[in-house]
Tab-separated table of C-alpha atoms in Angstrom:
chain	number	residue	atom	x	y	z
E	28	UNK	CA	10.986	40.677	14.258
E	29	UNK	CA	11.573	38.550	17.360
E	30	UNK	CA	9.195	36.037	18.910
E	31	UNK	CA	7.799	38.383	21.571
E	32	UNK	CA	7.075	41.067	18.982
E	33	UNK	CA	5.372	38.536	16.716
E	34	UNK	CA	3.046	37.315	19.465
E	35	UNK	CA	2.361	40.801	20.772
E	36	UNK	CA	1.382	42.030	17.312
E	37	UNK	CA	-0.809	38.955	16.875
E	38	UNK	CA	-2.454	39.577	20.275
E	39	UNK	CA	-3.144	43.159	19.161
E	40	UNK	CA	-5.135	41.809	16.204
E	41	UNK	CA	-2.541	41.813	13.430
E	42	UNK	CA	-2.685	38.760	11.179
E	43	UNK	CA	-0.586	39.673	8.146
E	44	UNK	CA	3.041	38.492	8.459
E	45	UNK	CA	3.697	37.705	4.830
E	46	UNK	CA	7.350	37.259	3.810
E	47	UNK	CA	8.496	37.781	7.412
E	48	UNK	CA	12.039	36.689	8.285
E	49	UNK	CA	11.531	34.342	11.229
E	50	UNK	CA	14.516	32.109	10.625
E	51	UNK	CA	15.349	30.015	13.700
E	52	UNK	CA	12.532	31.517	15.777
E	53	UNK	CA	11.596	29.567	18.923
E	54	UNK	CA	7.862	29.383	19.544
E	55	UNK	CA	7.920	26.127	21.458
E	56	UNK	CA	8.527	25.109	25.057
E	57	UNK	CA	12.194	25.377	26.014
E	58	UNK	CA	12.219	21.804	27.332
E	59	UNK	CA	11.648	20.538	23.782
E	60	UNK	CA	14.533	22.566	22.383
E	61	UNK	CA	17.596	20.377	22.095
E	62	UNK	CA	19.481	21.793	19.091
E	63	UNK	CA	23.133	22.779	19.383
E	64	UNK	CA	22.424	25.627	16.984
E	65	UNK	CA	21.645	28.855	18.810
E	66	UNK	CA	18.287	30.170	17.578
E	67	UNK	CA	18.267	33.528	15.912
E	68	UNK	CA	15.187	34.537	17.922
E	69	UNK	CA	13.924	33.309	21.263
E	70	UNK	CA	10.745	33.637	23.300
E	71	UNK	CA	11.049	33.991	27.094
E	72	UNK	CA	8.952	32.148	29.715
E	73	UNK	CA	7.371	29.848	27.122
E	74	UNK	CA	7.255	26.946	29.580
E	75	UNK	CA	4.287	28.648	31.193
E	76	UNK	CA	1.037	27.384	29.670
E	77	UNK	CA	-0.383	30.870	29.170
E	78	UNK	CA	2.628	31.875	27.064
E	79	UNK	CA	2.329	29.058	24.544
E	80	UNK	CA	1.900	30.585	21.085
E	81	UNK	CA	-1.391	30.836	19.247
E	82	UNK	CA	-1.174	32.046	15.662
E	83	UNK	CA	-4.521	30.712	14.474
E	84	UNK	CA	-5.389	32.049	11.032
E	85	UNK	CA	-2.171	34.084	10.722
E	86	UNK	CA	-0.870	34.884	7.245
E	87	UNK	CA	2.722	33.647	7.075
E	88	UNK	CA	2.771	32.992	3.355
E	89	UNK	CA	6.257	33.160	1.902
E	90	UNK	CA	7.780	33.584	5.376
E	91	UNK	CA	11.279	32.337	6.166
E	92	UNK	CA	10.869	29.832	8.986
E	93	UNK	CA	14.015	27.821	8.282
E	94	UNK	CA	14.964	25.793	11.380
E	95	UNK	CA	12.131	27.424	13.308
E	96	UNK	CA	11.009	25.752	16.548
E	97	UNK	CA	7.223	25.608	16.474
E	98	UNK	CA	6.527	22.384	18.340
E	99	UNK	CA	3.123	22.371	20.056
E	100	UNK	CA	2.281	25.808	18.645
E	101	UNK	CA	-1.257	26.334	17.370
E	102	UNK	CA	-1.146	27.354	13.714
E	103	UNK	CA	-4.573	26.032	12.765
E	104	UNK	CA	-5.958	27.624	9.585
E	105	UNK	CA	-2.748	29.644	9.171
E	106	UNK	CA	-1.585	30.522	5.670
E	107	UNK	CA	1.924	29.102	5.216
E	108	UNK	CA	1.735	28.764	1.456
E	109	UNK	CA	5.151	29.024	-0.132
E	110	UNK	CA	6.808	29.353	3.283
E	111	UNK	CA	10.319	28.000	3.860
E	112	UNK	CA	10.156	25.529	6.761
E	113	UNK	CA	13.301	23.587	5.895
E	114	UNK	CA	14.523	21.701	8.965
E	115	UNK	CA	11.756	23.191	11.125
E	116	UNK	CA	10.710	21.598	14.420
E	117	UNK	CA	6.953	21.060	14.176
E	118	UNK	CA	6.569	18.200	16.654
E	119	UNK	CA	2.923	17.958	17.773
E	120	UNK	CA	2.175	21.329	16.146
E	121	UNK	CA	-1.458	22.012	15.288
E	122	UNK	CA	-1.757	22.790	11.584
E	123	UNK	CA	-5.355	21.661	11.151
E	124	UNK	CA	-6.884	23.321	8.106
E	125	UNK	CA	-3.655	25.243	7.431
E	126	UNK	CA	-2.571	26.199	3.919
E	127	UNK	CA	0.889	24.738	3.253
E	128	UNK	CA	0.588	24.552	-0.506
E	129	UNK	CA	3.989	24.850	-2.141
E	130	UNK	CA	5.713	25.108	1.260
E	131	UNK	CA	9.244	23.760	1.607
E	132	UNK	CA	9.343	21.301	4.526
E	133	UNK	CA	12.490	19.430	3.513
E	134	UNK	CA	13.820	17.544	6.547
E	135	UNK	CA	11.188	19.076	8.837
E	136	UNK	CA	10.109	17.184	11.961
E	137	UNK	CA	6.302	16.882	11.940
E	138	UNK	CA	6.012	13.811	14.143
E	139	UNK	CA	2.674	13.807	15.944
E	140	UNK	CA	1.604	16.983	14.145
E	141	UNK	CA	-2.069	17.692	13.419
E	142	UNK	CA	-2.470	18.270	9.678
E	143	UNK	CA	-6.032	17.088	9.216
E	144	UNK	CA	-7.840	19.005	6.447
E	145	UNK	CA	-4.578	20.869	5.696
E	146	UNK	CA	-3.717	21.877	2.137
E	147	UNK	CA	-0.269	20.537	1.189
E	148	UNK	CA	-0.728	20.647	-2.570
E	149	UNK	CA	2.701	20.606	-4.184
E	150	UNK	CA	4.413	20.803	-0.788
E	151	UNK	CA	8.061	19.749	-0.660
E	152	UNK	CA	8.601	17.169	2.105
E	153	UNK	CA	11.553	14.906	1.199
E	154	UNK	CA	13.122	13.245	4.258
E	155	UNK	CA	10.475	14.853	6.491
E	156	UNK	CA	9.519	13.080	9.715
E	157	UNK	CA	5.729	12.607	9.821
E	158	UNK	CA	5.674	9.673	12.223
E	159	UNK	CA	2.249	9.399	13.831
E	160	UNK	CA	1.071	12.643	12.225
E	161	UNK	CA	-2.681	13.083	11.688
E	162	UNK	CA	-3.184	13.964	8.017
E	163	UNK	CA	-6.746	12.732	7.710
E	164	UNK	CA	-8.569	14.354	4.768
E	165	UNK	CA	-5.450	16.434	3.998
E	166	UNK	CA	-4.813	17.500	0.411
E	167	UNK	CA	-1.382	16.266	-0.718
E	168	UNK	CA	-1.891	16.357	-4.457
E	169	UNK	CA	1.493	16.165	-6.217
E	170	UNK	CA	3.309	16.624	-2.903
E	171	UNK	CA	6.943	15.508	-2.815
E	172	UNK	CA	7.404	12.980	0.002
E	173	UNK	CA	10.354	10.956	-1.253
E	174	UNK	CA	12.067	9.044	1.597
E	175	UNK	CA	9.757	10.725	4.118
E	176	UNK	CA	8.897	8.850	7.333
E	177	UNK	CA	5.115	8.414	7.519
E	178	UNK	CA	5.082	5.328	9.719
E	179	UNK	CA	1.931	5.104	11.854
E	180	UNK	CA	0.606	8.284	10.228
E	181	UNK	CA	-3.132	8.807	9.792
E	182	UNK	CA	-3.967	9.530	6.157
E	183	UNK	CA	-7.599	8.435	6.179
E	184	UNK	CA	-9.391	9.866	3.113
E	185	UNK	CA	-6.313	11.978	2.304
E	186	UNK	CA	-5.822	13.089	-1.301
E	187	UNK	CA	-2.388	11.931	-2.492
E	188	UNK	CA	-3.173	11.981	-6.186
E	189	UNK	CA	0.083	12.130	-8.139
E	190	UNK	CA	2.164	12.430	-4.957
E	191	UNK	CA	5.800	11.324	-4.968
E	192	UNK	CA	6.297	8.772	-2.159
E	193	UNK	CA	9.291	7.003	-3.622
E	194	UNK	CA	11.118	5.001	-0.913
E	195	UNK	CA	8.861	6.564	1.758
E	196	UNK	CA	8.159	4.683	5.003
E	197	UNK	CA	4.393	4.139	5.368
E	198	UNK	CA	4.592	1.076	7.596
E	199	UNK	CA	1.561	0.727	9.885
E	200	UNK	CA	0.088	3.893	8.350
E	201	UNK	CA	-3.688	4.242	8.043
E	202	UNK	CA	-4.564	5.081	4.429
E	203	UNK	CA	-8.143	3.892	4.498
E	204	UNK	CA	-10.108	5.293	1.549
E	205	UNK	CA	-7.170	7.532	0.598
E	206	UNK	CA	-6.734	8.661	-3.009
E	207	UNK	CA	-3.318	7.439	-4.188
E	208	UNK	CA	-4.167	7.359	-7.862
E	209	UNK	CA	-1.109	7.855	-10.063
E	210	UNK	CA	1.058	8.163	-6.946
E	211	UNK	CA	4.749	7.246	-7.172
E	212	UNK	CA	5.354	4.545	-4.530
E	213	UNK	CA	8.369	2.777	-6.004
E	214	UNK	CA	10.244	0.989	-3.233
E	215	UNK	CA	7.884	2.344	-0.576
E	216	UNK	CA	7.575	0.550	2.780
E	217	UNK	CA	3.882	-0.262	3.339
E	218	UNK	CA	4.118	-3.297	5.595
E	219	UNK	CA	1.001	-3.690	7.768
E	220	UNK	CA	-0.443	-0.475	6.323
E	221	UNK	CA	-4.231	-0.150	6.176
E	222	UNK	CA	-5.211	0.631	2.570
E	223	UNK	CA	-8.764	-0.701	2.742
E	224	UNK	CA	-10.926	0.987	0.127
E	225	UNK	CA	-8.042	3.137	-1.119
E	226	UNK	CA	-7.770	4.244	-4.745
E	227	UNK	CA	-4.427	3.155	-6.230
E	228	UNK	CA	-5.437	3.400	-9.874
E	229	UNK	CA	-2.302	3.636	-12.042
E	230	UNK	CA	-0.115	3.957	-8.934
E	231	UNK	CA	3.485	2.804	-9.285
E	232	UNK	CA	4.234	0.255	-6.556
E	233	UNK	CA	7.204	-1.376	-8.253
E	234	UNK	CA	9.230	-3.283	-5.643
E	235	UNK	CA	7.111	-1.809	-2.832
E	236	UNK	CA	6.791	-3.804	0.398
E	237	UNK	CA	3.130	-4.502	1.234
E	238	UNK	CA	3.766	-7.393	3.621
E	239	UNK	CA	0.615	-8.091	5.672
E	240	UNK	CA	-1.037	-4.924	4.333
E	241	UNK	CA	-4.829	-4.531	4.401
E	242	UNK	CA	-5.914	-4.053	0.775
E	243	UNK	CA	-9.548	-5.096	1.124
E	244	UNK	CA	-11.728	-3.536	-1.598
E	245	UNK	CA	-8.729	-1.522	-2.823
E	246	UNK	CA	-8.776	-0.288	-6.410
E	247	UNK	CA	-5.484	-1.289	-8.061
E	248	UNK	CA	-6.651	-0.941	-11.645
E	249	UNK	CA	-3.636	-0.551	-13.976
E	250	UNK	CA	-1.310	-0.336	-10.964
E	251	UNK	CA	2.336	-1.317	-11.348
E	252	UNK	CA	3.129	-4.018	-8.799
E	253	UNK	CA	5.974	-5.729	-10.599
E	254	UNK	CA	8.425	-7.156	-8.107
E	255	UNK	CA	6.303	-5.963	-5.180
E	256	UNK	CA	5.972	-7.980	-1.968
E	257	UNK	CA	2.319	-8.661	-1.102
E	258	UNK	CA	2.983	-11.701	1.035
E	259	UNK	CA	0.238	-12.340	3.635
E	260	UNK	CA	-1.672	-9.260	2.460
E	261	UNK	CA	-5.491	-9.229	2.429
E	262	UNK	CA	-6.779	-8.430	-1.074
E	263	UNK	CA	-10.361	-9.541	-0.555
E	264	UNK	CA	-12.640	-7.961	-3.194
E	265	UNK	CA	-9.736	-5.880	-4.549
E	266	UNK	CA	-9.749	-4.832	-8.199
E	267	UNK	CA	-6.516	-5.661	-10.036
E	268	UNK	CA	-7.803	-5.265	-13.567
E	269	UNK	CA	-4.960	-4.642	-16.052
E	270	UNK	CA	-2.462	-4.426	-13.181
E	271	UNK	CA	1.154	-5.451	-13.708
E	272	UNK	CA	2.026	-8.191	-11.204
E	273	UNK	CA	5.078	-9.610	-12.976
E	274	UNK	CA	7.388	-11.336	-10.490
E	275	UNK	CA	5.309	-10.080	-7.557
E	276	UNK	CA	5.276	-12.109	-4.330
E	277	UNK	CA	1.699	-12.944	-3.309
E	278	UNK	CA	2.574	-15.962	-1.189
E	279	UNK	CA	0.125	-16.630	1.653
E	280	UNK	CA	-2.041	-13.785	0.337
E	281	UNK	CA	-5.833	-13.724	0.742
E	282	UNK	CA	-7.299	-13.178	-2.731
E	283	UNK	CA	-10.950	-14.167	-2.572
E	284	UNK	CA	-13.464	-12.335	-4.773
E	285	UNK	CA	-10.787	-10.329	-6.597
E	286	UNK	CA	-10.875	-9.337	-10.253
E	287	UNK	CA	-7.793	-9.905	-12.414
E	288	UNK	CA	-9.031	-9.031	-15.892
E	289	UNK	CA	-6.163	-8.297	-18.276
E	290	UNK	CA	-3.472	-8.690	-15.584
E	291	UNK	CA	0.187	-9.385	-16.266
E	292	UNK	CA	0.966	-12.378	-14.051
E	293	UNK	CA	4.171	-13.864	-15.453
E	294	UNK	CA	6.582	-15.072	-12.786
E	295	UNK	CA	4.140	-14.333	-9.959
E	296	UNK	CA	4.447	-16.280	-6.693
E	297	UNK	CA	1.064	-17.439	-5.342
E	298	UNK	CA	2.315	-20.271	-3.164
E	299	UNK	CA	0.026	-20.945	-0.187
E	300	UNK	CA	-2.272	-18.098	-1.287
E	301	UNK	CA	-6.044	-18.327	-0.809
E	302	UNK	CA	-7.629	-18.041	-4.256
E	303	UNK	CA	-10.776	-20.034	-3.654
E	304	UNK	CA	-13.330	-19.327	-6.384
E	305	UNK	CA	-11.018	-17.011	-8.348
E	306	UNK	CA	-11.577	-16.671	-12.105
E	307	UNK	CA	-8.337	-17.118	-14.061
E	308	UNK	CA	-9.915	-18.643	-17.133
E	309	UNK	CA	-7.962	-18.295	-20.389
E	310	UNK	CA	-5.108	-16.501	-18.589
E	311	UNK	CA	-1.466	-16.920	-19.563
E	312	UNK	CA	0.021	-18.447	-16.399
E	313	UNK	CA	3.035	-20.315	-17.709
E	314	UNK	CA	5.444	-21.253	-14.926
E	315	UNK	CA	3.254	-19.770	-12.192
E	316	UNK	CA	3.944	-20.914	-8.610
E	317	UNK	CA	0.776	-21.974	-6.775
E	318	UNK	CA	2.298	-24.614	-4.532
E	319	UNK	CA	0.055	-25.445	-1.547
E	320	UNK	CA	-2.433	-22.756	-2.594
E	321	UNK	CA	-6.162	-22.947	-1.789
E	322	UNK	CA	-7.816	-23.073	-5.210
E	323	UNK	CA	-11.046	-24.928	-4.510
E	324	UNK	CA	-13.786	-24.049	-7.015
E	325	UNK	CA	-11.379	-21.787	-8.941
E	326	UNK	CA	-11.891	-21.363	-12.685
E	327	UNK	CA	-8.823	-22.111	-14.849
E	328	UNK	CA	-10.729	-23.233	-17.917
E	329	UNK	CA	-8.697	-22.720	-21.064
E	330	UNK	CA	-5.782	-21.259	-19.083
E	331	UNK	CA	-2.173	-21.691	-20.195
E	332	UNK	CA	-0.509	-23.411	-17.236
E	333	UNK	CA	2.506	-25.022	-18.829
E	334	UNK	CA	5.191	-25.844	-16.218
E	335	UNK	CA	2.966	-24.406	-13.482
E	336	UNK	CA	3.680	-25.550	-9.926
E	337	UNK	CA	0.534	-26.733	-8.117
E	338	UNK	CA	2.266	-29.233	-5.827
E	339	UNK	CA	0.267	-29.795	-2.659
E	340	UNK	CA	-2.487	-27.366	-3.745
E	341	UNK	CA	-6.193	-27.832	-3.058
E	342	UNK	CA	-8.033	-27.776	-6.394
E	343	UNK	CA	-11.155	-29.626	-5.325
E	344	UNK	CA	-14.131	-28.836	-7.582
E	345	UNK	CA	-11.969	-26.461	-9.645
E	346	UNK	CA	-12.609	-26.049	-13.372
E	347	UNK	CA	-9.552	-26.764	-15.535
E	348	UNK	CA	-11.424	-27.930	-18.587
E	349	UNK	CA	-9.431	-27.337	-21.748
E	350	UNK	CA	-6.469	-26.021	-19.731
E	351	UNK	CA	-2.911	-26.479	-20.981
E	352	UNK	CA	-1.001	-28.244	-18.174
E	353	UNK	CA	1.969	-29.561	-20.124
E	354	UNK	CA	4.865	-30.327	-17.725
E	355	UNK	CA	2.781	-28.954	-14.826
E	356	UNK	CA	3.449	-30.212	-11.295
E	357	UNK	CA	0.220	-31.471	-9.673
E	358	UNK	CA	1.893	-33.891	-7.287
E	359	UNK	CA	0.212	-34.435	-3.914
E	360	UNK	CA	-2.693	-32.217	-5.000
E	361	UNK	CA	-6.249	-32.535	-3.784
E	362	UNK	CA	-8.173	-32.842	-7.055
E	363	UNK	CA	-11.511	-34.103	-5.741
E	364	UNK	CA	-14.259	-33.640	-8.329
E	365	UNK	CA	-11.990	-31.446	-10.462
E	366	UNK	CA	-12.974	-30.848	-14.080
E	367	UNK	CA	-9.999	-31.717	-16.304
E	368	UNK	CA	-12.054	-32.583	-19.359
E	369	UNK	CA	-10.139	-31.983	-22.594
E	370	UNK	CA	-7.188	-30.653	-20.598
E	371	UNK	CA	-3.684	-31.264	-21.946
E	372	UNK	CA	-1.700	-32.989	-19.182
E	373	UNK	CA	1.173	-34.223	-21.317
E	374	UNK	CA	4.222	-34.961	-19.142
E	375	UNK	CA	2.373	-33.592	-16.118
E	376	UNK	CA	3.424	-34.770	-12.664
E	377	UNK	CA	0.340	-36.291	-10.943
E	378	UNK	CA	2.186	-38.471	-8.481
E	379	UNK	CA	0.137	-39.138	-5.339
E	380	UNK	CA	-2.554	-36.723	-6.547
E	381	UNK	CA	-6.060	-37.401	-5.249
E	382	UNK	CA	-8.280	-37.518	-8.353
E	383	UNK	CA	-11.296	-39.029	-6.633
E	384	UNK	CA	-14.409	-38.435	-8.783
E	385	UNK	CA	-12.396	-36.206	-11.146
E	386	UNK	CA	-13.548	-35.628	-14.719
E	387	UNK	CA	-10.759	-36.561	-17.163
E	388	UNK	CA	-12.981	-37.133	-20.181
E	389	UNK	CA	-11.049	-36.349	-23.367
E	390	UNK	CA	-7.944	-35.301	-21.399
E	391	UNK	CA	-4.492	-35.868	-22.891
E	392	UNK	CA	-2.277	-37.816	-20.474
E	393	UNK	CA	0.641	-38.631	-22.773
E	394	UNK	CA	3.711	-39.406	-20.608
E	395	UNK	CA	1.917	-38.080	-17.519
E	396	UNK	CA	3.204	-39.535	-14.221
E	397	UNK	CA	0.265	-41.025	-12.277
E	398	UNK	CA	2.247	-43.168	-9.834
E	399	UNK	CA	0.439	-43.388	-6.525
E	400	UNK	CA	-2.498	-41.301	-7.771
E	401	UNK	CA	-6.007	-42.033	-6.452
E	402	UNK	CA	-8.554	-42.421	-9.257
E	403	UNK	CA	-11.569	-43.884	-7.458
E	404	UNK	CA	-14.758	-42.877	-9.253
E	405	UNK	CA	-12.863	-40.735	-11.770
E	406	UNK	CA	-14.115	-40.418	-15.355
E	407	UNK	CA	-11.199	-41.542	-17.509
E	408	UNK	CA	-10.258	-39.982	-20.897
E	409	UNK	CA	-12.186	-42.723	-22.745
E	410	UNK	CA	-15.341	-42.017	-20.735
E	411	UNK	CA	-15.092	-45.087	-18.505
E	412	UNK	CA	-15.408	-44.698	-14.748
E	413	UNK	CA	-12.542	-45.969	-12.651
E	414	UNK	CA	-13.887	-48.445	-10.070
E	415	UNK	CA	-14.175	-47.323	-6.487
């Protein structure tokens, strides 16, 4: 069947083209065709607007469309389930509401395509080009998108549950309120992506790049973020309960009103992060880097902070009562009105720290370095108040 026959049969009312051999067919304007491979089938006079193909609602399930040229064609609500679209040209093609479940789109070019509300369950899309594609509310459950290019794609409220996005490029993509639960995102590029309100429960983001990403109100419960880059990301009101953040980079990150219950935080970098008011009480934070972080009114009571780096941090009015700060670096810190009662500060570095009006009642300061520290109005370990 050639292209003219296909369109003529469609115009006559036929819709069933299951298992058709349409390999290399050209159903796109000639000016977009730039391949050196001669197409098997060709459609004449397609530059004329009236000859542009409309196959709305056509049944092309199981069809062979390998290396087909379908750019700008209208295939809305078409059934392409199980079709072979390997290497197909689908630039700016309309596939809104189409059924592409189980379709093979390996290496296909879908840049600027309209796939909103489309069903891509179990679709095979490794190395596909989906730059700027509109996939809003699309169903991509367990789709294979490894190394696919989804930069600037629209995936608002898309269902990507269990999808494989390993090493995929999602930079600047809009994934607002998308379902990425249990998705495989190892090594994925998500810099400046919008993931506000997205569900990333149990998602694997190991070594993913989330630089400057919007993760406001995102659900990252039990997510794997070990070694991930979250520098300068916005995690306001995000849920990170039982997430694995080992060796993750959260420097300069905005982390207000987050929950971190049961998190793995060993080796995490929180330098210059904004954690004002955060609750990290009784957490194991040995060796954590919080240099120059904003930690005013944070709760570290009973936390294990041995060898932690707080140099230059703002801990004014923070609660560190009963915290273990052995060998911790608190040099040049703002510790105004901090509660360090019964804290263990043995061998801690408090040089040039501002402890004005701090509460040190019952604190252990054995071998602590307090050279240049300001203690005006502070309650000392013996209960006496240092003169102002």
